[in-house]
Amino acid sequence: MAISIKTPEEIEKMRVAGRLAAEVLEMIAPHVVPGVTTGELDRLCHEHITQKQQAVSACLGYHGFPKSVCISINEVVCHGIPSDDRVLKDGDIVNVDVTVIKDAYHGDTSKMFIVGKPTILGERLCRVTQESLYIALRLVKPGIRLRELGRAIQKYVEAQDFSVVREYCGHGIGKGFHEEPQVLHYDADDSGVVLQAGMTFTVEPMVNAGDYRIRTMKDGWTVKTKDRSLSAQYEHTIVVTENGCEILTLREDDTIPAVLNNA
């Protein structure tokens, strides 16, 4: 397993790409309201990335994906395709997943939006999912095993009577969209990976209100919960520092510091 250790110059480029990706989520937030279509949200994100940021959407055309961002609603776990036919309604929970390329480096992040008045379950699922991400990020520092992150996420999520999706995971990131290592969100073999300063990867737990099993739709992209229960996801791109981690995709609405020191 070849895991790249980024140079200070590469990390600085990733800070730029990460900040741009976070900015897209901040920009789109006021537009995620009842009555808007996911197609319109995708167009707003695309215009912001390409025109204002002078950057590239990594999703558009990736293995044939037809849109600039993934928008996944309610029982959709991930890879939802934006459409002018899909109108948001009160109580929907919506994940917007953005990956920006700037100067050849990637910034990858996602967050949940609650449309209009939340449901009790939808709000709780989103809160637990975000907290599971934060729990993992607080553990990150050189010398710990990668599997500790997945173990902590799974323990917290299952204690809330929710489940963690197995088939999708976080990943190394840099010049490549998906690099080594794979970052599992449940306790499983990590091939002995020990975190080192300079590693860059995403942590992006997908949490279901019901069973963890999933199914892929006929479009080849859209993934839904098998039991049609709600699903939520939060994602950050991070770099391991000498005594913790730095979140490269931090947003203004995050309640966790950009730099987590675990000395």
Short mmCIF file of N, CA and C in Angstrom, two decimals, residues 61-200:
data_model
loop_
_atom_site.label_atom_id
_atom_site.label_comp_id
_atom_site.label_asym_id
_atom_site.label_seq_id
_atom_site.Cartn_x
_atom_site.Cartn_y
_atom_site.Cartn_z
N GLY A 61 -18.14 14.31 -14.86
CA GLY A 61 -17.46 13.42 -15.80
C GLY A 61 -16.64 12.33 -15.15
N TYR A 62 -16.57 12.30 -13.82
CA TYR A 62 -15.78 11.27 -13.14
C TYR A 62 -16.45 9.91 -13.32
N HIS A 63 -15.79 9.03 -14.07
CA HIS A 63 -16.37 7.73 -14.43
C HIS A 63 -17.76 7.89 -15.04
N GLY A 64 -17.98 9.04 -15.69
CA GLY A 64 -19.25 9.29 -16.36
C GLY A 64 -20.31 9.97 -15.52
N PHE A 65 -19.98 10.38 -14.29
CA PHE A 65 -20.99 11.07 -13.48
C PHE A 65 -21.40 12.36 -14.18
N PRO A 66 -22.73 12.61 -14.31
CA PRO A 66 -23.19 13.68 -15.21
C PRO A 66 -23.29 15.08 -14.62
N LYS A 67 -23.07 15.24 -13.31
CA LYS A 67 -23.29 16.54 -12.68
C LYS A 67 -22.06 16.99 -11.90
N SER A 68 -22.11 18.24 -11.40
CA SER A 68 -20.94 18.81 -10.73
C SER A 68 -20.85 18.47 -9.25
N VAL A 69 -21.99 18.18 -8.61
CA VAL A 69 -22.00 17.76 -7.22
C VAL A 69 -22.94 16.59 -7.06
N CYS A 70 -22.77 15.83 -5.99
CA CYS A 70 -23.72 14.78 -5.64
C CYS A 70 -24.71 15.35 -4.62
N ILE A 71 -25.99 15.11 -4.84
CA ILE A 71 -27.02 15.57 -3.91
C ILE A 71 -27.90 14.37 -3.56
N SER A 72 -27.85 13.98 -2.29
CA SER A 72 -28.50 12.75 -1.83
C SER A 72 -29.55 13.09 -0.78
N ILE A 73 -30.77 12.65 -1.01
CA ILE A 73 -31.92 13.07 -0.19
C ILE A 73 -32.54 11.88 0.54
N ASN A 74 -32.79 12.05 1.83
CA ASN A 74 -33.54 11.10 2.66
C ASN A 74 -32.92 9.70 2.64
N GLU A 75 -33.53 8.75 1.93
CA GLU A 75 -33.02 7.38 1.94
C GLU A 75 -31.85 7.17 0.98
N VAL A 76 -31.47 8.19 0.23
CA VAL A 76 -30.31 8.08 -0.66
C VAL A 76 -29.04 8.22 0.19
N VAL A 77 -28.20 7.21 0.15
CA VAL A 77 -26.99 7.17 0.96
C VAL A 77 -25.90 8.06 0.36
N CYS A 78 -25.70 7.95 -0.96
CA CYS A 78 -24.66 8.72 -1.63
C CYS A 78 -24.88 8.69 -3.14
N HIS A 79 -24.12 9.56 -3.82
CA HIS A 79 -24.07 9.62 -5.29
C HIS A 79 -25.40 9.95 -5.95
N GLY A 80 -26.26 10.69 -5.23
CA GLY A 80 -27.50 11.14 -5.84
C GLY A 80 -27.23 12.09 -7.00
N ILE A 81 -27.92 11.89 -8.10
CA ILE A 81 -27.73 12.71 -9.31
C ILE A 81 -28.73 13.86 -9.29
N PRO A 82 -28.25 15.12 -9.28
CA PRO A 82 -29.17 16.26 -9.32
C PRO A 82 -30.07 16.23 -10.54
N SER A 83 -31.31 16.71 -10.36
CA SER A 83 -32.29 16.66 -11.44
C SER A 83 -33.26 17.83 -11.33
N ASP A 84 -33.71 18.33 -12.47
CA ASP A 84 -34.73 19.37 -12.47
C ASP A 84 -36.10 18.82 -12.08
N ASP A 85 -36.22 17.51 -11.99
CA ASP A 85 -37.49 16.89 -11.61
C ASP A 85 -37.60 16.65 -10.10
N ARG A 86 -36.49 16.80 -9.38
CA ARG A 86 -36.50 16.52 -7.95
C ARG A 86 -36.60 17.82 -7.17
N VAL A 87 -37.76 18.05 -6.56
CA VAL A 87 -38.03 19.28 -5.83
C VAL A 87 -37.92 19.00 -4.33
N LEU A 88 -37.18 19.83 -3.62
CA LEU A 88 -37.04 19.65 -2.17
C LEU A 88 -38.33 20.05 -1.46
N LYS A 89 -38.63 19.30 -0.41
CA LYS A 89 -39.84 19.60 0.37
C LYS A 89 -39.51 19.67 1.85
N ASP A 90 -40.44 20.23 2.60
CA ASP A 90 -40.28 20.41 4.04
C ASP A 90 -39.92 19.09 4.72
N GLY A 91 -38.88 19.13 5.54
CA GLY A 91 -38.48 17.96 6.31
C GLY A 91 -37.46 17.07 5.64
N ASP A 92 -37.16 17.29 4.35
CA ASP A 92 -36.12 16.51 3.68
C ASP A 92 -34.78 16.72 4.37
N ILE A 93 -33.98 15.66 4.43
CA ILE A 93 -32.57 15.82 4.81
C ILE A 93 -31.74 15.59 3.54
N VAL A 94 -30.79 16.48 3.31
CA VAL A 94 -30.10 16.55 2.03
C VAL A 94 -28.59 16.63 2.23
N ASN A 95 -27.87 15.71 1.60
CA ASN A 95 -26.41 15.79 1.59
C ASN A 95 -25.94 16.38 0.28
N VAL A 96 -25.10 17.41 0.37
CA VAL A 96 -24.43 17.97 -0.81
C VAL A 96 -22.95 17.65 -0.68
N ASP A 97 -22.42 16.93 -1.66
CA ASP A 97 -21.04 16.45 -1.65
C ASP A 97 -20.27 17.16 -2.77
N VAL A 98 -19.23 17.88 -2.38
CA VAL A 98 -18.49 18.74 -3.30
C VAL A 98 -17.02 18.34 -3.32
N THR A 99 -16.45 18.19 -4.51
CA THR A 99 -15.01 18.02 -4.64
C THR A 99 -14.49 19.00 -5.68
N VAL A 100 -13.58 19.86 -5.25
CA VAL A 100 -13.02 20.91 -6.10
C VAL A 100 -11.56 20.58 -6.42
N ILE A 101 -11.16 20.81 -7.67
CA ILE A 101 -9.76 20.70 -8.05
C ILE A 101 -9.23 22.10 -8.33
N LYS A 102 -8.15 22.45 -7.66
CA LYS A 102 -7.48 23.74 -7.89
C LYS A 102 -5.98 23.49 -7.94
N ASP A 103 -5.36 23.94 -9.03
CA ASP A 103 -3.91 23.72 -9.21
C ASP A 103 -3.54 22.26 -9.02
N ALA A 104 -4.40 21.38 -9.53
CA ALA A 104 -4.18 19.93 -9.61
C ALA A 104 -4.47 19.19 -8.31
N TYR A 105 -4.82 19.89 -7.24
CA TYR A 105 -5.08 19.23 -5.96
C TYR A 105 -6.56 19.29 -5.60
N HIS A 106 -7.01 18.24 -4.88
CA HIS A 106 -8.43 18.05 -4.57
C HIS A 106 -8.77 18.49 -3.15
N GLY A 107 -9.97 19.05 -3.01
CA GLY A 107 -10.60 19.29 -1.71
C GLY A 107 -11.97 18.66 -1.74
N ASP A 108 -12.27 17.77 -0.79
CA ASP A 108 -13.48 16.95 -0.84
C ASP A 108 -14.23 17.08 0.49
N THR A 109 -15.51 17.44 0.43
CA THR A 109 -16.27 17.65 1.66
C THR A 109 -17.76 17.51 1.39
N SER A 110 -18.51 17.18 2.44
CA SER A 110 -19.96 17.16 2.32
C SER A 110 -20.59 17.48 3.67
N LYS A 111 -21.85 17.90 3.63
CA LYS A 111 -22.59 18.15 4.86
C LYS A 111 -24.07 17.93 4.60
N MET A 112 -24.82 17.81 5.69
CA MET A 112 -26.26 17.66 5.63
C MET A 112 -26.95 19.01 5.77
N PHE A 113 -28.04 19.16 5.03
CA PHE A 113 -28.94 20.31 5.17
C PHE A 113 -30.32 19.76 5.51
N ILE A 114 -31.01 20.43 6.41
CA ILE A 114 -32.39 20.07 6.72
C ILE A 114 -33.30 21.12 6.10
N VAL A 115 -34.21 20.68 5.25
CA VAL A 115 -35.06 21.59 4.48
C VAL A 115 -36.29 21.96 5.31
N GLY A 116 -36.47 23.26 5.50
CA GLY A 116 -37.65 23.72 6.24
C GLY A 116 -37.68 23.19 7.66
N LYS A 117 -38.85 22.75 8.09
CA LYS A 117 -39.02 22.26 9.46
C LYS A 117 -38.51 20.82 9.56
N PRO A 118 -37.57 20.55 10.47
CA PRO A 118 -37.01 19.20 10.55
C PRO A 118 -37.95 18.21 11.21
N THR A 119 -37.76 16.94 10.88
CA THR A 119 -38.40 15.88 11.66
C THR A 119 -37.48 15.55 12.83
N ILE A 120 -38.04 14.96 13.87
CA ILE A 120 -37.22 14.61 15.04
C ILE A 120 -36.15 13.60 14.65
N LEU A 121 -36.53 12.58 13.87
CA LEU A 121 -35.57 11.55 13.47
C LEU A 121 -34.50 12.13 12.54
N GLY A 122 -34.92 12.92 11.56
CA GLY A 122 -33.97 13.49 10.62
C GLY A 122 -32.94 14.37 11.29
N GLU A 123 -33.40 15.20 12.22
CA GLU A 123 -32.48 16.08 12.94
C GLU A 123 -31.52 15.29 13.81
N ARG A 124 -32.03 14.27 14.48
CA ARG A 124 -31.16 13.45 15.35
C ARG A 124 -30.14 12.67 14.54
N LEU A 125 -30.56 12.10 13.42
CA LEU A 125 -29.64 11.35 12.57
C LEU A 125 -28.51 12.24 12.08
N CYS A 126 -28.83 13.45 11.63
CA CYS A 126 -27.80 14.37 11.14
C CYS A 126 -26.84 14.74 12.27
N ARG A 127 -27.37 15.00 13.45
CA ARG A 127 -26.52 15.38 14.58
C ARG A 127 -25.58 14.25 14.98
N VAL A 128 -26.10 13.04 15.05
CA VAL A 128 -25.27 11.89 15.44
C VAL A 128 -24.19 11.63 14.38
N THR A 129 -24.54 11.75 13.12
CA THR A 129 -23.58 11.52 12.05
C THR A 129 -22.44 12.54 12.11
N GLN A 130 -22.78 13.81 12.29
CA GLN A 130 -21.74 14.83 12.39
C GLN A 130 -20.85 14.60 13.61
N GLU A 131 -21.46 14.25 14.73
CA GLU A 131 -20.67 14.02 15.94
C GLU A 131 -19.77 12.80 15.78
N SER A 132 -20.22 11.79 15.04
CA SER A 132 -19.36 10.62 14.82
C SER A 132 -18.10 11.00 14.03
N LEU A 133 -18.26 11.92 13.09
CA LEU A 133 -17.10 12.43 12.34
C LEU A 133 -16.16 13.17 13.29
N TYR A 134 -16.72 14.04 14.13
CA TYR A 134 -15.89 14.81 15.06
C TYR A 134 -15.15 13.89 16.04
N ILE A 135 -15.82 12.84 16.50
CA ILE A 135 -15.19 11.88 17.42
C ILE A 135 -13.95 11.27 16.77
N ALA A 136 -14.08 10.91 15.49
CA ALA A 136 -12.93 10.33 14.78
C ALA A 136 -11.81 11.34 14.60
N LEU A 137 -12.17 12.56 14.22
CA LEU A 137 -11.14 13.57 13.97
C LEU A 137 -10.36 13.92 15.24
N ARG A 138 -11.02 13.86 16.38
CA ARG A 138 -10.33 14.16 17.64
C ARG A 138 -9.29 13.10 17.99
N LEU A 139 -9.40 11.92 17.40
CA LEU A 139 -8.44 10.85 17.67
C LEU A 139 -7.18 10.94 16.81
N VAL A 140 -7.26 11.65 15.70
CA VAL A 140 -6.19 11.62 14.72
C VAL A 140 -4.90 12.23 15.26
N LYS A 141 -3.81 11.46 15.16
CA LYS A 141 -2.47 11.95 15.47
C LYS A 141 -1.48 10.89 15.00
N PRO A 142 -0.24 11.25 14.78
CA PRO A 142 0.74 10.25 14.37
C PRO A 142 0.86 9.13 15.40
N GLY A 143 1.03 7.91 14.88
CA GLY A 143 1.27 6.77 15.75
C GLY A 143 0.05 5.93 16.06
N ILE A 144 -1.17 6.44 15.78
CA ILE A 144 -2.34 5.61 16.06
C ILE A 144 -2.70 4.78 14.83
N ARG A 145 -3.30 3.66 15.05
CA ARG A 145 -3.75 2.82 13.95
C ARG A 145 -4.96 3.45 13.27
N LEU A 146 -5.01 3.33 11.96
CA LEU A 146 -6.12 3.88 11.19
C LEU A 146 -7.45 3.29 11.64
N ARG A 147 -7.48 2.01 11.99
CA ARG A 147 -8.73 1.36 12.34
C ARG A 147 -9.37 1.94 13.60
N GLU A 148 -8.60 2.67 14.41
CA GLU A 148 -9.16 3.29 15.60
C GLU A 148 -10.26 4.29 15.24
N LEU A 149 -10.14 4.92 14.08
CA LEU A 149 -11.15 5.89 13.66
C LEU A 149 -12.48 5.18 13.39
N GLY A 150 -12.42 4.11 12.62
CA GLY A 150 -13.63 3.35 12.31
C GLY A 150 -14.25 2.72 13.55
N ARG A 151 -13.39 2.24 14.45
CA ARG A 151 -13.90 1.62 15.68
C ARG A 151 -14.68 2.64 16.51
N ALA A 152 -14.15 3.85 16.62
CA ALA A 152 -14.81 4.89 17.42
C ALA A 152 -16.12 5.33 16.79
N ILE A 153 -16.14 5.46 15.46
CA ILE A 153 -17.37 5.84 14.76
C ILE A 153 -18.45 4.79 14.97
N GLN A 154 -18.09 3.54 14.73
CA GLN A 154 -19.07 2.45 14.86
C GLN A 154 -19.61 2.36 16.28
N LYS A 155 -18.74 2.46 17.27
CA LYS A 155 -19.18 2.35 18.66
C LYS A 155 -20.18 3.44 19.00
N TYR A 156 -19.89 4.67 18.59
CA TYR A 156 -20.79 5.78 18.90
C TYR A 156 -22.12 5.65 18.16
N VAL A 157 -22.05 5.37 16.87
CA VAL A 157 -23.27 5.30 16.05
C VAL A 157 -24.19 4.18 16.53
N GLU A 158 -23.64 3.02 16.78
CA GLU A 158 -24.48 1.89 17.18
C GLU A 158 -25.05 2.08 18.58
N ALA A 159 -24.36 2.85 19.43
CA ALA A 159 -24.92 3.17 20.75
C ALA A 159 -26.14 4.07 20.65
N GLN A 160 -26.29 4.74 19.50
CA GLN A 160 -27.46 5.59 19.25
C GLN A 160 -28.56 4.83 18.49
N ASP A 161 -28.37 3.51 18.31
CA ASP A 161 -29.31 2.65 17.60
C ASP A 161 -29.39 2.97 16.11
N PHE A 162 -28.31 3.48 15.55
CA PHE A 162 -28.18 3.67 14.11
C PHE A 162 -27.12 2.69 13.59
N SER A 163 -26.87 2.70 12.27
CA SER A 163 -25.91 1.76 11.69
C SER A 163 -24.97 2.47 10.73
N VAL A 164 -23.80 1.87 10.51
CA VAL A 164 -22.77 2.45 9.64
C VAL A 164 -22.71 1.67 8.33
N VAL A 165 -22.77 2.38 7.22
CA VAL A 165 -22.65 1.76 5.90
C VAL A 165 -21.26 1.16 5.74
N ARG A 166 -21.18 -0.05 5.21
CA ARG A 166 -19.91 -0.77 5.07
C ARG A 166 -19.25 -0.58 3.70
N GLU A 167 -20.06 -0.41 2.66
CA GLU A 167 -19.51 -0.51 1.30
C GLU A 167 -18.75 0.72 0.84
N TYR A 168 -18.91 1.85 1.51
CA TYR A 168 -18.23 3.08 1.10
C TYR A 168 -17.38 3.59 2.24
N CYS A 169 -16.29 4.27 1.89
CA CYS A 169 -15.32 4.65 2.91
C CYS A 169 -14.65 5.96 2.55
N GLY A 170 -13.90 6.50 3.51
CA GLY A 170 -13.04 7.64 3.22
C GLY A 170 -11.81 7.17 2.46
N HIS A 171 -10.96 8.09 2.09
CA HIS A 171 -9.86 7.74 1.19
C HIS A 171 -8.75 8.78 1.24
N GLY A 172 -7.55 8.32 0.91
CA GLY A 172 -6.47 9.26 0.69
C GLY A 172 -6.82 10.20 -0.44
N ILE A 173 -6.22 11.39 -0.43
CA ILE A 173 -6.57 12.40 -1.42
C ILE A 173 -5.38 13.34 -1.59
N GLY A 174 -5.26 13.90 -2.78
CA GLY A 174 -4.18 14.84 -3.10
C GLY A 174 -4.31 15.22 -4.56
N LYS A 175 -3.30 14.89 -5.35
CA LYS A 175 -3.44 15.04 -6.80
C LYS A 175 -4.47 14.05 -7.32
N GLY A 176 -4.57 12.93 -6.66
CA GLY A 176 -5.59 11.94 -7.01
C GLY A 176 -6.85 12.18 -6.20
N PHE A 177 -8.00 11.93 -6.81
CA PHE A 177 -9.30 12.05 -6.14
C PHE A 177 -9.39 10.98 -5.05
N HIS A 178 -9.04 9.75 -5.40
CA HIS A 178 -9.07 8.64 -4.46
C HIS A 178 -7.70 7.98 -4.43
N GLU A 179 -6.99 8.17 -3.33
CA GLU A 179 -5.67 7.59 -3.14
C GLU A 179 -5.74 6.62 -1.97
N GLU A 180 -4.62 5.94 -1.70
CA GLU A 180 -4.52 5.12 -0.49
C GLU A 180 -4.31 6.03 0.72
N PRO A 181 -4.77 5.65 1.89
CA PRO A 181 -5.44 4.39 2.23
C PRO A 181 -6.95 4.52 2.15
N GLN A 182 -7.62 3.38 2.23
CA GLN A 182 -9.06 3.39 2.44
C GLN A 182 -9.31 3.62 3.93
N VAL A 183 -10.30 4.49 4.22
CA VAL A 183 -10.60 4.85 5.61
C VAL A 183 -11.99 4.30 5.94
N LEU A 184 -12.02 3.13 6.58
CA LEU A 184 -13.28 2.48 6.90
C LEU A 184 -13.91 3.14 8.13
N HIS A 185 -15.24 3.15 8.17
CA HIS A 185 -15.95 3.80 9.26
C HIS A 185 -16.54 2.81 10.25
N TYR A 186 -16.02 1.61 10.24
CA TYR A 186 -16.37 0.59 11.22
C TYR A 186 -15.10 -0.18 11.53
N ASP A 187 -15.12 -0.97 12.56
CA ASP A 187 -13.90 -1.66 13.01
C ASP A 187 -13.60 -2.83 12.09
N ALA A 188 -12.53 -2.70 11.32
CA ALA A 188 -12.15 -3.74 10.36
C ALA A 188 -10.66 -3.66 10.10
N ASP A 189 -10.12 -4.67 9.45
CA ASP A 189 -8.69 -4.73 9.16
C ASP A 189 -8.25 -3.49 8.37
N ASP A 190 -7.17 -2.86 8.82
CA ASP A 190 -6.64 -1.68 8.14
C ASP A 190 -5.29 -1.95 7.49
N SER A 191 -4.93 -3.23 7.36
CA SER A 191 -3.64 -3.64 6.78
C SER A 191 -2.45 -3.06 7.54
N GLY A 192 -2.66 -2.77 8.82
CA GLY A 192 -1.56 -2.30 9.66
C GLY A 192 -1.19 -0.84 9.49
N VAL A 193 -2.06 -0.04 8.86
CA VAL A 193 -1.73 1.36 8.60
C VAL A 193 -1.65 2.15 9.92
N VAL A 194 -0.53 2.84 10.10
CA VAL A 194 -0.32 3.72 11.24
C VAL A 194 -0.24 5.15 10.71
N LEU A 195 -0.95 6.06 11.35
CA LEU A 195 -0.98 7.44 10.87
C LEU A 195 0.38 8.11 11.03
N GLN A 196 0.74 8.92 10.02
CA GLN A 196 1.98 9.68 10.03
C GLN A 196 1.68 11.13 9.64
N ALA A 197 2.46 12.04 10.17
CA ALA A 197 2.32 13.45 9.78
C ALA A 197 2.51 13.58 8.27
N GLY A 198 1.65 14.39 7.65
CA GLY A 198 1.73 14.59 6.21
C GLY A 198 0.76 13.74 5.41
N MET A 199 0.13 12.76 6.06
CA MET A 199 -0.93 12.00 5.37
C MET A 199 -2.15 12.91 5.18
N THR A 200 -2.78 12.81 4.03
CA THR A 200 -4.02 13.54 3.77
C THR A 200 -5.09 12.55 3.34
#
